[in-house]
Structure formats: C-alpha cells, structure tokens
Coordinates of C-alpha atoms (C1' of nucleotides) in Angstrom, one line a residue:
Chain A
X12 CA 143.7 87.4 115.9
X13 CA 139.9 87.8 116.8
X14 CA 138.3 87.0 113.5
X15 CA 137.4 83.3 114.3
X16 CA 138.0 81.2 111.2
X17 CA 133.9 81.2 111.2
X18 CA 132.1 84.5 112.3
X19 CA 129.5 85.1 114.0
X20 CA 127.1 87.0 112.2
X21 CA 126.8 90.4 111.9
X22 CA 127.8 91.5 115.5
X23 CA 131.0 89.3 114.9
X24 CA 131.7 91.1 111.5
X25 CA 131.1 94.7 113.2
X26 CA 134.3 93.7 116.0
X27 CA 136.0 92.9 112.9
X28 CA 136.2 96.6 111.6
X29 CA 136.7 97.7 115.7
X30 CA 139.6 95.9 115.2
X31 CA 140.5 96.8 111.7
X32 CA 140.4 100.5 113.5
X33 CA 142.6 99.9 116.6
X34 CA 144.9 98.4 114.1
X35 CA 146.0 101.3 112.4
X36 CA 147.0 103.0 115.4
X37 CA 146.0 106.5 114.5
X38 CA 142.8 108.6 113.2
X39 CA 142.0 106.5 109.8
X40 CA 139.6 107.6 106.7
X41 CA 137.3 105.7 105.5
X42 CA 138.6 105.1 102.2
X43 CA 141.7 103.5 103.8
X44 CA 139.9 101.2 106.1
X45 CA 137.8 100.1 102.5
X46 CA 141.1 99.3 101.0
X47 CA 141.9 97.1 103.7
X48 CA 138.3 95.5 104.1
X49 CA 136.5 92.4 103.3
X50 CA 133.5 94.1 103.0
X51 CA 132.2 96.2 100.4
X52 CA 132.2 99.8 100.3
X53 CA 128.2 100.6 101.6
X54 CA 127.9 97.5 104.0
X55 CA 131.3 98.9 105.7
X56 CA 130.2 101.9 105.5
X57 CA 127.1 101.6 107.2
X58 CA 129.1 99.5 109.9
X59 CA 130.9 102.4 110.6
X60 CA 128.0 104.6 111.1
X61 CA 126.5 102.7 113.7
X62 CA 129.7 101.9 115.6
X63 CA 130.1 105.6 115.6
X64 CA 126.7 105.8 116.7
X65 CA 127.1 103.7 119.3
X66 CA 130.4 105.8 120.8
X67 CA 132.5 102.8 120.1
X68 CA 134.1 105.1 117.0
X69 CA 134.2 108.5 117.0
X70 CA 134.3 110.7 114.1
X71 CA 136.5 113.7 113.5
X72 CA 134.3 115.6 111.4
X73 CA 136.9 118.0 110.3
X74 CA 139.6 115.5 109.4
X75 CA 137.3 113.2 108.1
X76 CA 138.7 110.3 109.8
X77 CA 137.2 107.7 112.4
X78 CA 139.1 106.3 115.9
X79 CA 138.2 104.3 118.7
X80 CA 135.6 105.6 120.6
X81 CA 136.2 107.0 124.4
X82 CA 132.9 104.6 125.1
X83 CA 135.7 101.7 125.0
X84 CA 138.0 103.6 127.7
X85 CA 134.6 103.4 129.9
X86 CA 133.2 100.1 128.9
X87 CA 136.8 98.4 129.7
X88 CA 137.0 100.3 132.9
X89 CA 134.1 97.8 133.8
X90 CA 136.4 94.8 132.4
X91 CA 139.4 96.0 133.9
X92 CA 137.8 96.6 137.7
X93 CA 135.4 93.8 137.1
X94 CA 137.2 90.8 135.0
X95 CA 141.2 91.0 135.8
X96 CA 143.6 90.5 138.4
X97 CA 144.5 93.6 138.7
X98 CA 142.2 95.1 141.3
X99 CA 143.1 92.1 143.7
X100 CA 146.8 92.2 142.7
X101 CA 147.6 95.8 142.5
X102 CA 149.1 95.5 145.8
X103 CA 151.0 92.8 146.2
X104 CA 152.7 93.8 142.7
X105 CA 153.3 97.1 144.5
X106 CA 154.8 96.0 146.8
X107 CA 157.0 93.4 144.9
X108 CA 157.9 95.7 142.6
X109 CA 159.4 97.8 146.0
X110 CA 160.9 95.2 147.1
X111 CA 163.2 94.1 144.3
X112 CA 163.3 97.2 142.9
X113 CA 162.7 96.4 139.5
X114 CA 159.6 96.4 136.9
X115 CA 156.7 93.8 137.8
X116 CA 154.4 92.9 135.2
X117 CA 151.0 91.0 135.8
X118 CA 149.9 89.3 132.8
X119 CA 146.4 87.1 131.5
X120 CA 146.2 85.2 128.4
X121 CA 143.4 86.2 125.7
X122 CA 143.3 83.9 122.7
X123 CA 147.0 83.0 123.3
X124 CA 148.2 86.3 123.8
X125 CA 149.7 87.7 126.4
X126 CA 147.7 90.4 127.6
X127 CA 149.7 92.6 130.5
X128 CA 147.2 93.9 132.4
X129 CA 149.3 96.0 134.9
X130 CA 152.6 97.0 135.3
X131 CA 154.5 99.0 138.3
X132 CA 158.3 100.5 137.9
X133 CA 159.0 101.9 141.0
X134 CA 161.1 104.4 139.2
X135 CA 158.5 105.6 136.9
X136 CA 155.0 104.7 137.9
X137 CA 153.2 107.0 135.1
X138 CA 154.3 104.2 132.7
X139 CA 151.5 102.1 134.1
X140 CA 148.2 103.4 131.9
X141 CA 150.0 103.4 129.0
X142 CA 151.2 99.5 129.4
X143 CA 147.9 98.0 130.7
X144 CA 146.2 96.8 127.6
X145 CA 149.4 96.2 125.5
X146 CA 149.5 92.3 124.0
X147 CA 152.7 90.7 123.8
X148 CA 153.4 87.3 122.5
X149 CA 152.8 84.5 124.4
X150 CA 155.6 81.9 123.1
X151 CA 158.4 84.6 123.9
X152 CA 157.6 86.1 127.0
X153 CA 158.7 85.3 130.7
X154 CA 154.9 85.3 131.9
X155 CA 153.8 83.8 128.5
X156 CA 155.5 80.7 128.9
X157 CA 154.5 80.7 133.1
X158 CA 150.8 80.9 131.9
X159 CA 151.4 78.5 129.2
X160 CA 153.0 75.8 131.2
X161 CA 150.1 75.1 133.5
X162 CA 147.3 75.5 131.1
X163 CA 145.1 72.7 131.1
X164 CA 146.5 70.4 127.9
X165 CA 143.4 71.1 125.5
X166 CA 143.7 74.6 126.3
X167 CA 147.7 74.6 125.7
X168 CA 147.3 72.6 122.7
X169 CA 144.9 75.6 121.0
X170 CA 146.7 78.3 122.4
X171 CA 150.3 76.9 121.3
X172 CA 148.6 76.2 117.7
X173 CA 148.0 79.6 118.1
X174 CA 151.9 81.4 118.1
X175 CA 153.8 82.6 115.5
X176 CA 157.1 81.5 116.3
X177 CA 158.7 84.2 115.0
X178 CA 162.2 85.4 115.9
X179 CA 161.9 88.3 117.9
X180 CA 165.7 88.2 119.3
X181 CA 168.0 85.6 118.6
X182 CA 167.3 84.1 121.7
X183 CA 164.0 83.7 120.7
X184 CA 162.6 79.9 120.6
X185 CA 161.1 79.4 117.4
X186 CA 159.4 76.3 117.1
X187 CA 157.0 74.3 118.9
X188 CA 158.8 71.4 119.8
X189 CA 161.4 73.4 121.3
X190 CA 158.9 75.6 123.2
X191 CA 156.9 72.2 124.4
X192 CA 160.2 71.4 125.6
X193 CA 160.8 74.6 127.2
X194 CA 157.2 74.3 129.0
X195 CA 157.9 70.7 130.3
X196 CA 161.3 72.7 132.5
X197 CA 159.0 75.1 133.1
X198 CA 156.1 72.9 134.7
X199 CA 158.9 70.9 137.0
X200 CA 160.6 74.2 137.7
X201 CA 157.6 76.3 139.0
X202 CA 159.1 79.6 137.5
X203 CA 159.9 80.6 133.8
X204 CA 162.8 82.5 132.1
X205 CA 162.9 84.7 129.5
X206 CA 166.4 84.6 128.2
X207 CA 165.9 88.0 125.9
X208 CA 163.8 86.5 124.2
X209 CA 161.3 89.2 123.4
X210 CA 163.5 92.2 123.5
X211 CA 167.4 91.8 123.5
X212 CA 168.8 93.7 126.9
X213 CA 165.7 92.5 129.1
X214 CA 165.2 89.2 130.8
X215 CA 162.7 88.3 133.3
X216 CA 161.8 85.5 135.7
X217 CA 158.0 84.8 136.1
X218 CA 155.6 82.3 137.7
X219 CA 152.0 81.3 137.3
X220 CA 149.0 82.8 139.5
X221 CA 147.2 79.3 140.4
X222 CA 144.2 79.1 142.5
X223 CA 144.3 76.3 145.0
X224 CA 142.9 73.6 141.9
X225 CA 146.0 74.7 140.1
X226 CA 143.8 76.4 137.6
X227 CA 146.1 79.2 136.2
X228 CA 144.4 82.9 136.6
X229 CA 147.8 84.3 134.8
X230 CA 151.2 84.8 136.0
X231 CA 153.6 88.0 137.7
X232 CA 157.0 88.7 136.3
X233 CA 160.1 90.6 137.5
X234 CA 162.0 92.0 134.8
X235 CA 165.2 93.7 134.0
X236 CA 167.9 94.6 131.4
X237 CA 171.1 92.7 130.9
X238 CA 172.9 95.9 131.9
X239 CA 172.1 95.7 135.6
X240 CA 171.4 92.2 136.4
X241 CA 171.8 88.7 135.2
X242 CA 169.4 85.6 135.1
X243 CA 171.1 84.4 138.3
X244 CA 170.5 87.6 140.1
X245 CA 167.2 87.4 139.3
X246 CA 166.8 83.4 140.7
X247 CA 167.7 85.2 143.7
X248 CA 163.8 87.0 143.9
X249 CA 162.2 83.9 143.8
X250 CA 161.0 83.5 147.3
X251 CA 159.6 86.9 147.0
X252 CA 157.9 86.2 143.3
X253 CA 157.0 82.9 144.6
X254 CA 155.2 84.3 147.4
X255 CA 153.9 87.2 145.6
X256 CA 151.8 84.8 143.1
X257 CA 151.0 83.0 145.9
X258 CA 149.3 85.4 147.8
X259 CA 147.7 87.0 144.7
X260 CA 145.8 83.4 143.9
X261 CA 144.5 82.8 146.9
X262 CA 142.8 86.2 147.2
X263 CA 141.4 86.2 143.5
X264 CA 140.2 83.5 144.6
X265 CA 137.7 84.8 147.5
X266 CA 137.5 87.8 145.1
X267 CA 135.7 85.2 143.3
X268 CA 133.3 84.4 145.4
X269 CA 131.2 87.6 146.0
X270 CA 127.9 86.6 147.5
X271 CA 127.9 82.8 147.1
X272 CA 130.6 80.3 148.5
Chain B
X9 CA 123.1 106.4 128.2
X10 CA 124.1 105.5 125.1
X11 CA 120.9 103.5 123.5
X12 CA 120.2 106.3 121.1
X13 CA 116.4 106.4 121.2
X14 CA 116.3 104.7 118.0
X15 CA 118.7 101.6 118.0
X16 CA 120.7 100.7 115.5
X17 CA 120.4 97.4 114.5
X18 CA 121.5 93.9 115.6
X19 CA 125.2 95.6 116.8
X20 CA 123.4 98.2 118.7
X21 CA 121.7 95.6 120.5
X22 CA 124.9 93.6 121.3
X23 CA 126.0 96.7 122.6
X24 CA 123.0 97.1 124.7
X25 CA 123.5 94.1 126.8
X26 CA 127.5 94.9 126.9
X27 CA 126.2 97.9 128.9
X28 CA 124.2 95.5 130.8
X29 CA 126.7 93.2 131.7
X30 CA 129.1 96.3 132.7
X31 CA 126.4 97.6 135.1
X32 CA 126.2 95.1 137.2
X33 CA 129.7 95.2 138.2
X34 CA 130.5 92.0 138.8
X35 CA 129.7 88.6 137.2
X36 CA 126.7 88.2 136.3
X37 CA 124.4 85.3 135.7
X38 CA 122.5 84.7 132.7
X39 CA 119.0 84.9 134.4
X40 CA 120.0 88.1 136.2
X41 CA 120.8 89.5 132.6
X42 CA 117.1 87.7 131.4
X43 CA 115.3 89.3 134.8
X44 CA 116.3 92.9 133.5
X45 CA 116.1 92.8 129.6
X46 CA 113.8 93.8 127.7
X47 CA 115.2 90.8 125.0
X48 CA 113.6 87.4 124.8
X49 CA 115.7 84.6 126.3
X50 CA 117.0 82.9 123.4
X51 CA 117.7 86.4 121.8
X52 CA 119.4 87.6 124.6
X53 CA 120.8 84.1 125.2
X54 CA 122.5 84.5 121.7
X55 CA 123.7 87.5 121.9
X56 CA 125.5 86.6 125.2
X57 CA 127.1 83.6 123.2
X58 CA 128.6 85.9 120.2
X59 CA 129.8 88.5 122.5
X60 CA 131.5 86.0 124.2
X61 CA 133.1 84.0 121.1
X62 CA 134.3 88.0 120.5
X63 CA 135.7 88.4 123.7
X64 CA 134.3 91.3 125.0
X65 CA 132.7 89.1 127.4
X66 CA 134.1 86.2 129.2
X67 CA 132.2 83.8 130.6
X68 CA 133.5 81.8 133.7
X69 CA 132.2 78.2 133.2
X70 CA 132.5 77.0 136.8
X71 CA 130.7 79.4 138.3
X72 CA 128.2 80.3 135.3
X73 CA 128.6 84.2 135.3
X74 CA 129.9 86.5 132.4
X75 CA 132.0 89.5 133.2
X76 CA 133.3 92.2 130.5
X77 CA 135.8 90.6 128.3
X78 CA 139.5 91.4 128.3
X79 CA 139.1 92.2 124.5
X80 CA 138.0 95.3 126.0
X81 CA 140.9 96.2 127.7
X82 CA 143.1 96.1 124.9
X83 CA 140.6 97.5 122.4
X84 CA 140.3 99.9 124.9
X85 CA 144.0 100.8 125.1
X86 CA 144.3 101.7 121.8
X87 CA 141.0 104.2 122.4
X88 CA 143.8 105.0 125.4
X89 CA 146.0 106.0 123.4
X90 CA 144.7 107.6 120.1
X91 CA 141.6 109.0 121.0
X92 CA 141.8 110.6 124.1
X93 CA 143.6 113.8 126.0
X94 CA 145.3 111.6 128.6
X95 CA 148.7 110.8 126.7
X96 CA 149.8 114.7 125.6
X97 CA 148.4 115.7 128.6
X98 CA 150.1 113.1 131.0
X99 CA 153.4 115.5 131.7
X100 CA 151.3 118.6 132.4
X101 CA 148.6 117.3 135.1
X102 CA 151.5 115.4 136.9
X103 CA 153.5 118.8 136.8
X104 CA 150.0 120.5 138.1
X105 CA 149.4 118.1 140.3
X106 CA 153.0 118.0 141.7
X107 CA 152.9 122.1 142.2
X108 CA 149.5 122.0 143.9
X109 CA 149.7 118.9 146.0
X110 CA 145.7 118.2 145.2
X111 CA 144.5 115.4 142.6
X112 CA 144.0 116.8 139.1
X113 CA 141.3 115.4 136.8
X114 CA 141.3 115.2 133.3
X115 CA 138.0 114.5 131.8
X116 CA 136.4 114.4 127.8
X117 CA 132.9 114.7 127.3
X118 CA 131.2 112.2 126.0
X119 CA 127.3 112.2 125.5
X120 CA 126.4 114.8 128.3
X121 CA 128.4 112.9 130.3
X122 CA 131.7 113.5 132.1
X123 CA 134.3 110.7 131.1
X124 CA 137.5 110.9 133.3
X125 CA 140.5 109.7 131.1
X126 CA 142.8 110.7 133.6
X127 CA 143.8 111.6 137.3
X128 CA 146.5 112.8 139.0
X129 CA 147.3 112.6 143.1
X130 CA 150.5 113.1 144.5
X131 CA 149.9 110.6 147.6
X132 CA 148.8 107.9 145.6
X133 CA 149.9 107.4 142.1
X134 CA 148.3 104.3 141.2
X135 CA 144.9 104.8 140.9
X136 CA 145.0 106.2 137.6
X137 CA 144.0 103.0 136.2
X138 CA 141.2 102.4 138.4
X139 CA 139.9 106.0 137.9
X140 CA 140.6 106.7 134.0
X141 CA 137.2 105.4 132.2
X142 CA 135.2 106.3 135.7
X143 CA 132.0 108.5 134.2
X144 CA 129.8 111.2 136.6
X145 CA 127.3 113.3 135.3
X146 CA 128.0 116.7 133.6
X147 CA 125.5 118.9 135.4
X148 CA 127.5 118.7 138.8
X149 CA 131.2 118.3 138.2
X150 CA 133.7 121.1 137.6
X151 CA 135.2 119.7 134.5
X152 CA 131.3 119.0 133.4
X153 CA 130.7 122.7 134.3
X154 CA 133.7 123.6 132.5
X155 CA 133.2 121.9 129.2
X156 CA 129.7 122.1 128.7
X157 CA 129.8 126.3 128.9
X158 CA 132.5 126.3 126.1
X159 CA 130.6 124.1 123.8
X160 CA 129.1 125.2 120.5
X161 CA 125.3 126.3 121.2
X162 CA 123.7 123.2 119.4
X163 CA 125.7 120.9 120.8
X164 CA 125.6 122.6 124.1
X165 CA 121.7 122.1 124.0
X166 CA 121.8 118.4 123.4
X167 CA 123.8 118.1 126.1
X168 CA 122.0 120.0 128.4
X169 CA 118.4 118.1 127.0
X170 CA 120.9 114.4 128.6
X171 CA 121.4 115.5 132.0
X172 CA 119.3 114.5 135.1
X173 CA 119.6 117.2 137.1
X174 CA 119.1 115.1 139.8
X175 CA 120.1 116.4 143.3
X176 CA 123.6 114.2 144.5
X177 CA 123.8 116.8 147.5
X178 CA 122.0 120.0 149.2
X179 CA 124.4 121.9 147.1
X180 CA 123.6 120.5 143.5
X181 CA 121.6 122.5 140.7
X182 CA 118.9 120.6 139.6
X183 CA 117.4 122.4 137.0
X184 CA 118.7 123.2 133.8
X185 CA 117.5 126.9 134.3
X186 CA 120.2 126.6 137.0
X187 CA 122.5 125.3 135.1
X188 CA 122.2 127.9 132.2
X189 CA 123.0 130.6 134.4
X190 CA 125.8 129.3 136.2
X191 CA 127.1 128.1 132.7
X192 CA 127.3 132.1 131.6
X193 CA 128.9 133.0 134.4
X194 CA 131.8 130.0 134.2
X195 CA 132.1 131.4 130.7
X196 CA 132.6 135.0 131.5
X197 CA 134.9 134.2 134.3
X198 CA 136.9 131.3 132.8
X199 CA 136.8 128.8 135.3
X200 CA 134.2 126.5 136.6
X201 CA 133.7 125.9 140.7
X202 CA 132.4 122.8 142.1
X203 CA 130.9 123.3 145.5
X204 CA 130.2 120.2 146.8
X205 CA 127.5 119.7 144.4
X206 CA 128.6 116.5 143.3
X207 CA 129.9 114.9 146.7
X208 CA 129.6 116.5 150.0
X209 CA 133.3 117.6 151.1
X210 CA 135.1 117.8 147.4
X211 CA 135.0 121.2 145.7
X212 CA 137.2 121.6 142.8
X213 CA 138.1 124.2 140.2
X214 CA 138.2 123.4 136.6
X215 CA 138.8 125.0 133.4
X216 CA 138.6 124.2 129.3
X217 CA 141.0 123.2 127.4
X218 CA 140.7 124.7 124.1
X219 CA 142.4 124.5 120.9
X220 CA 143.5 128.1 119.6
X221 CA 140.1 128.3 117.4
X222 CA 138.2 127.9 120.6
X223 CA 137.1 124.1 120.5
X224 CA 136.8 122.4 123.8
X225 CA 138.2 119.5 123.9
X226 CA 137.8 118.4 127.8
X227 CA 138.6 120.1 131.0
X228 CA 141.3 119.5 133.8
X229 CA 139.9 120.5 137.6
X230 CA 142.2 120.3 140.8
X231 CA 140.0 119.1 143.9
X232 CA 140.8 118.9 147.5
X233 CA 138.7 118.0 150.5
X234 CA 136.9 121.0 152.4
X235 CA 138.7 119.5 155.4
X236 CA 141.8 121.4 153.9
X237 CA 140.8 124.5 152.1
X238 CA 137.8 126.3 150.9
X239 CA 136.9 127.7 147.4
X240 CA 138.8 130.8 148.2
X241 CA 141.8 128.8 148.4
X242 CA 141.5 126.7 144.9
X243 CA 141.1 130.0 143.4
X244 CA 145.3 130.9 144.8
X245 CA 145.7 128.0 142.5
X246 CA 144.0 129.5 139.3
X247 CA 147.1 130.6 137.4
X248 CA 148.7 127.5 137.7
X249 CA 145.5 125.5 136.4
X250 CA 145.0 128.1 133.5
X251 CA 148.7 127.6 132.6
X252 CA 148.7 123.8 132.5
X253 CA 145.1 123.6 130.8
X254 CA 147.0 126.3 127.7
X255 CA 149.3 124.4 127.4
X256 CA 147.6 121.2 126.8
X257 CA 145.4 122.8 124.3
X258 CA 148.4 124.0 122.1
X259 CA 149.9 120.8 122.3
X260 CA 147.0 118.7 121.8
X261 CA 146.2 120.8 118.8
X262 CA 149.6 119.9 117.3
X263 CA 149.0 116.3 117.9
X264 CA 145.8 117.1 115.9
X265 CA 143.3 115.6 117.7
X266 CA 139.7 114.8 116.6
X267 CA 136.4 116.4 118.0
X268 CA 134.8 114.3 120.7
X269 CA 131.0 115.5 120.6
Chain C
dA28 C1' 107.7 60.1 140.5
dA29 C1' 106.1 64.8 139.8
dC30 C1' 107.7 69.5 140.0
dC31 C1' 110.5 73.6 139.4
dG32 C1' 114.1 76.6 137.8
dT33 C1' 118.0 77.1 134.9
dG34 C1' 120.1 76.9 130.6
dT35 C1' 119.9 75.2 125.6
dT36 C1' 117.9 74.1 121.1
dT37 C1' 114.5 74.1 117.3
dC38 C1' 112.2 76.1 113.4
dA39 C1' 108.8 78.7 110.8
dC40 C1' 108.3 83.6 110.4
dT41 C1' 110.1 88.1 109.6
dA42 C1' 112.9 92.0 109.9
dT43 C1' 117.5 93.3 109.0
dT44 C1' 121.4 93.2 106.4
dT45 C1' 123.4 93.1 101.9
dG46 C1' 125.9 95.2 97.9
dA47 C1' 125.6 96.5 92.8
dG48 C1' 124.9 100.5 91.2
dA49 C1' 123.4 105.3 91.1
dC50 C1' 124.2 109.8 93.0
dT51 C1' 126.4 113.9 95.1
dA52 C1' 130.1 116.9 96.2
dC53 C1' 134.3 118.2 95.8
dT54 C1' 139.0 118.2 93.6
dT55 C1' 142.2 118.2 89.7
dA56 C1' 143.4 118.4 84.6
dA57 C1' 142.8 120.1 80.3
Chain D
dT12 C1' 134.6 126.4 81.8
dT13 C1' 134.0 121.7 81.2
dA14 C1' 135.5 117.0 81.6
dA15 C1' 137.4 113.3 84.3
dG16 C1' 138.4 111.6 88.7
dT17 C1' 137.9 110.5 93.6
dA18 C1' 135.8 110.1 98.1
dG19 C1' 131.7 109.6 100.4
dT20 C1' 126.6 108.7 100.6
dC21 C1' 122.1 106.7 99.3
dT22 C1' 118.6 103.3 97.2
dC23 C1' 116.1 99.1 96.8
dA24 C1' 115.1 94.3 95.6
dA25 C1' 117.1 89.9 96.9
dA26 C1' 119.2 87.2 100.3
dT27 C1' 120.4 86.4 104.7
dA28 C1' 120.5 86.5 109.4
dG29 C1' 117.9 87.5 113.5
dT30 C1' 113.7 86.4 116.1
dG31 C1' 111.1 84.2 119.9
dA32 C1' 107.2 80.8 121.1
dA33 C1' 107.5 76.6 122.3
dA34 C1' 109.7 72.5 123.6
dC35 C1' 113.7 70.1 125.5
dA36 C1' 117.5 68.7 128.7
dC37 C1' 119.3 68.7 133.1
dG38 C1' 120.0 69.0 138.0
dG39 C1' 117.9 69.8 142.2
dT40 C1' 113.5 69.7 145.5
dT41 C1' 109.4 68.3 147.5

DNA sequence: AACCGTGTTTCACTATTTGAGACTACTTAA
DNA sequence: TTAAGTAGTCTCAAATAGTGAAACACGGTT
C-alpha cells in the first residue's frame, strides 16, 4: 500500500520491511520475513539490524523473533498530538457520541485509506486505543465515501484508482462507476451512507470535516447495527453530525494557525 | 536519545530528522529544520522529500510546514498492539484504577527512558490516547524507579550511564550515586516511591512487573496529588498494586511477550 | 533594478549499500 | 559419532546511492 510503484532509495526500501513487520501481526523470525522479501537474505538482514538499532524493531532475543518497536508508539504520539484531528476534535466527538448515544468515529484519508483516527462508544470508552490507528477501506465505509466526495478531482481520481472494490458485504459497491455515482449523491446530499457495506449489521451516516475553502480535513461518523436502529433513524442525527463537523473545521482551522495568521 | 553514538547509515539518518521534526511539536518549516541540523541543505532537504513520499511525514503545501506523518499512527498501532504491555494489561489497571480512584500508569522502558504505553484515570477516561507514547526520564519517575532496580546488572548499568540526572524539582536525585542507593532499597522493599521528584505535587508508588523467571518487563504506579494524600497513604494501596502488577506478569508471560531492553 | 531569504536543482565526487558466497552454530538423521 | 540440513551471521569487491558546494528560481523588500 506504501511501496510506491518507484522507491525511494534506501530509506524507502527500509519502510518497506517496517511494513513487511506490522504485517504479520505478531513477533516474526527472520527467516520468515526472508521468505516473504524482495531483498536478499544479507541486505535484509542488515536492514533489520539497524531498524532494531534504531528502536523502530525490537528484538526478542530469546524467541528469536523481531516486532515493531515501542519507539513507533512514541514517535506517532508526536503525529497523533501534532498532525490529526484528533486533539482539536476529541471533544466535540465526545460529546456527539453522548448525545446520540451511539459510536462516533473520526476518520482521515492516508493514500486512500481510511485511517480512523479516534473513536468514542459511550458504552465502552476503553475501545478507543485499540481503534485509533486501524485502516479501513475507503470505497466501503460511511466516512470513506464523505472524505471521498469532496476531495479535490485530481486527488479523488488517484485515490479512487487506488480501491479494491472488493465485496466486503453484499451491500458492498463494487465498481467504480457505481461508487462515482454514489459520490455525485453524496456531494449534493452533504452526508454519506453506509448501507452495511463494510460489515453486515452496522450502518453509519457521516459527513465531511471542511475548512471554510471546502478543503476536506476528514470526516465524523455515527454508527450503529441494524439491530437497534435503521438508516432513517440515523437521518434523524443529522443536525447534530452536521453541526458537529462543523464546529470541528472551523477550530482545526485556527489550530492551524499557531503563530502566524 | 536514540542516535546511537555511531549512526547507522542513510536510515539512521532519516530517522534522525524524524526525531527532529517530532520535537518541534508542531509543523515545522524547512528552514527551522535547516537552522538546527547538523545536515547540509540539500541533504536534509532530500531526506525531508523521501520521508514524506513514505508518509511518516506530511507536508502541508499551503502553509509550507511538515508535521509527523499519519503512517505513523498506524505503524504505530500495530507496535500498539503487538509489542507492548498495554493490551493484556488494559483490564487490570482499569480494575486498579477503578478500586483506588487515582490514575494508574503503565510504562516499558525503553533506552533509559520511561515510555508510558498506558494510563488509567477514573475522572477522565479519554486521555489514554494523548498520554500512551508520552516519554519522562527514568531517574525520577516511580515506574522508572521501579524497572530500572529489577533489571539485569549490565543492562541496568547502560541505563543508568543514559540518564541526566538533572534536577526537575528540590526533591529529585541527581546523581547516579543517589540513584544506586535508592535503587537497592526499591529492590529490597518491592516497591518504588516517587516523592515529588519528578513534578512538584504528584508522588506515586510503582512496582515491576515480572514474568515468573524474574524479567521486568515494565512497571504500573498509582499517583495522586499531595493535595489528597501523602506517601503514607499510597502505601494503604500497596496490596492492591502488587496484586494487579502479578497478575499482569503471569498473563503477559502467557501471551509470551518479547524483551524490551 | 539590485538585494535578500526561501526553497529547489545540478553534478562530479565519494561513501554506503549491495549480495554472492563463505562461515558458524545449532539441529536432525543415519 | 559423523553427515546433512537449516537458520543466522559475516566478508569484500563491485555497483549504486548519497553527498553537498555551488548555482538557480522565485517571491518579496528596499
């Protein structure tokens, strides 16, 4: 998802086996991450050293086995205070999520994908670590397709090129043209649906974060399963998600502006 | 903190000026990265380019600044997640925290430093995210306390060779002669105190968590306010902290958990 | 028009990365 | 016990990628 078509040198390749890591989800040996690898064995090997060096891997001598490195968890403490919404929003998604009394996601896009970036369930708010940083799909998700709508059109164009299209439900739109479609309702509309698309049981209505140039920062979404509520219930939070988004823009945007104006 | 004496390589030096860019906290401008590097500008101008094409920084074109990259977030997540104490230990600090009504820290070490991977406050649940990946220095904090005198000797000594001893208030050690003695004495009694050494007003009590075969493998602390109680107080709370710290330990052990050192 | 401060590019020079292969250490099979 | 196998580590000449002085482009000031 990273590994741009071209990369860039030999800091570019050494993300590449970061990633190669984080994607096996667990403690990994070296010989397995070989089997999987581009490179060849010293040169990965030697990559791994210094990213263990460096605290970005750490090694479990014992096990022999390498995973991400807890100087990540602080680095992207930085990125999370410093370069998301989620500082400013944290609030206002609070206090959404009390309101309606259901899960409230905040979301930004990263290469097309849906990254959430916070989360708040008022009934269990210890869920919240554990879903900041998860990616999602952009094509099949309530916030996805908010973000997506009201990306500039070279950005959209990249980003849509970008999708997999794959089925997650059967709901699930799985084609361009019938997403571009989707994103033109979307656009007119202001808010987007997901009609189960990701997950089958849960829907969610979400809008956009826009700053007053309508530039889109990333988008909030209430969400629910089938069981309790309906789409039509959920039309009935607009106002409040409407106003929610709103408020959240307009304060990133100051946010933005630290020193300078 | 973390350029090892001798770097390593091109990536350590990518890494270098991530630090950089995450010190500043907040967006940075090139030339402000130029003022305080010790790279040449089109060196460090190159690296700025790669790191963001990798998304661990992101650069805001309108404004001209690079933050830390959302990349980060989501590597970082999976660091979250597989590398740390914070998920098997989630249940037992709420519990702790819950029975004691203070905030509970859960920190790693990492490189003579005190990483905090997780908190715990009854009055406010949601700045977990905002304090998980938050670093202080190991000399002066409970947890640091705590860790560092259960460490193997060697490692113990490098850690002890990285702190600064420098004096955050009247109460602080700042010697490692100090330090060495107090260390003995958490060890003997089991439980490390912080008296206001690292902030004026916040004492805490922390203890190891250790697998069965004695590895440390971080340290949870309640703190309070000396607005509410005094050390003599924290210690009432001693069983309860030993209990929950025991627990973790087995259960992180099951979940067989790599060495962080 | 001349000047200055950013940010970007060029290009010859050089240091770093590269990877086939050799080596060690440890495990399994005969 | 030795032989064969497997995972991890090290070496070194060749190739590549990184380096940074200098020069350029651009917008803003004087």
């Amino acid at each position: 998802m990273y590994n741009a078509p071209n990369s860039d040198g030999t800091v570019g390749k050494a993300m590449q086996v970061l990633d190669q890591v984080a994607s096996f989800q667990r403690p990994v040996r070296f010989s397995e991450l070989l089997a999987n690898s581009p490179f060849p064995k010293p040169t990965l090997y030697r990559f791994v050293q210094t990213l263990t060096n460096q605290g970005m891997l750490t090694f479990d001598a014992e096990r022999q086995t390498y995973s991400m490195g807890i100087r990540l968890v602080s680095l992207a403490h930085s990125a999370w205070r410093h370069s998301s919404l989620a500082p400013v929003a944290r609030p206002y998604i609070e206090d959404l999520a009390a309101k309606v009394g259901e899960a409230v996601h905040l979301a930004q896009l990263d290469n097309g994908h849906v990254l959430f970036v916070d989360k708040c369930k008022v009934s269990d708010h210890f869920e919240t670590l554990a879903q900041a940083g998860k990616i999602a799909p952009g094509y099949c998700t309530g916030v996805g397709k908010a973000i997506l709508a009201f990306m500039p059109e070279a950005e959209q164009k990249k980003a849509l090129d970008q999708q997999s299209y794959a089925a997650c439900t059967p709901f699930t739109l799985t084609n361009r043209a019938a997403l571009v479609l989707e994103l033109e309702k979307v656009k007119t509309v202001g808010v987007a649906y997901d009609r189960e698309e990701h997950e089958q049981g849960i829907i969610s209505i979400a809008c956009p974060i826009l700053t007053r140039q309508s530039r889109v920062l990333g988008a909030v979404s209430i969400a629910t399963s089938t069981n309790r509520y309906q789409i039509e219930d959920l039309e009935n939070q607009r106002p409040n998600l409407l106003k929610a988004a709103n408020l959240i823009g307009t304060e990133a945007e100051l946010w933005q502006f630290p020193t300078w104006s």
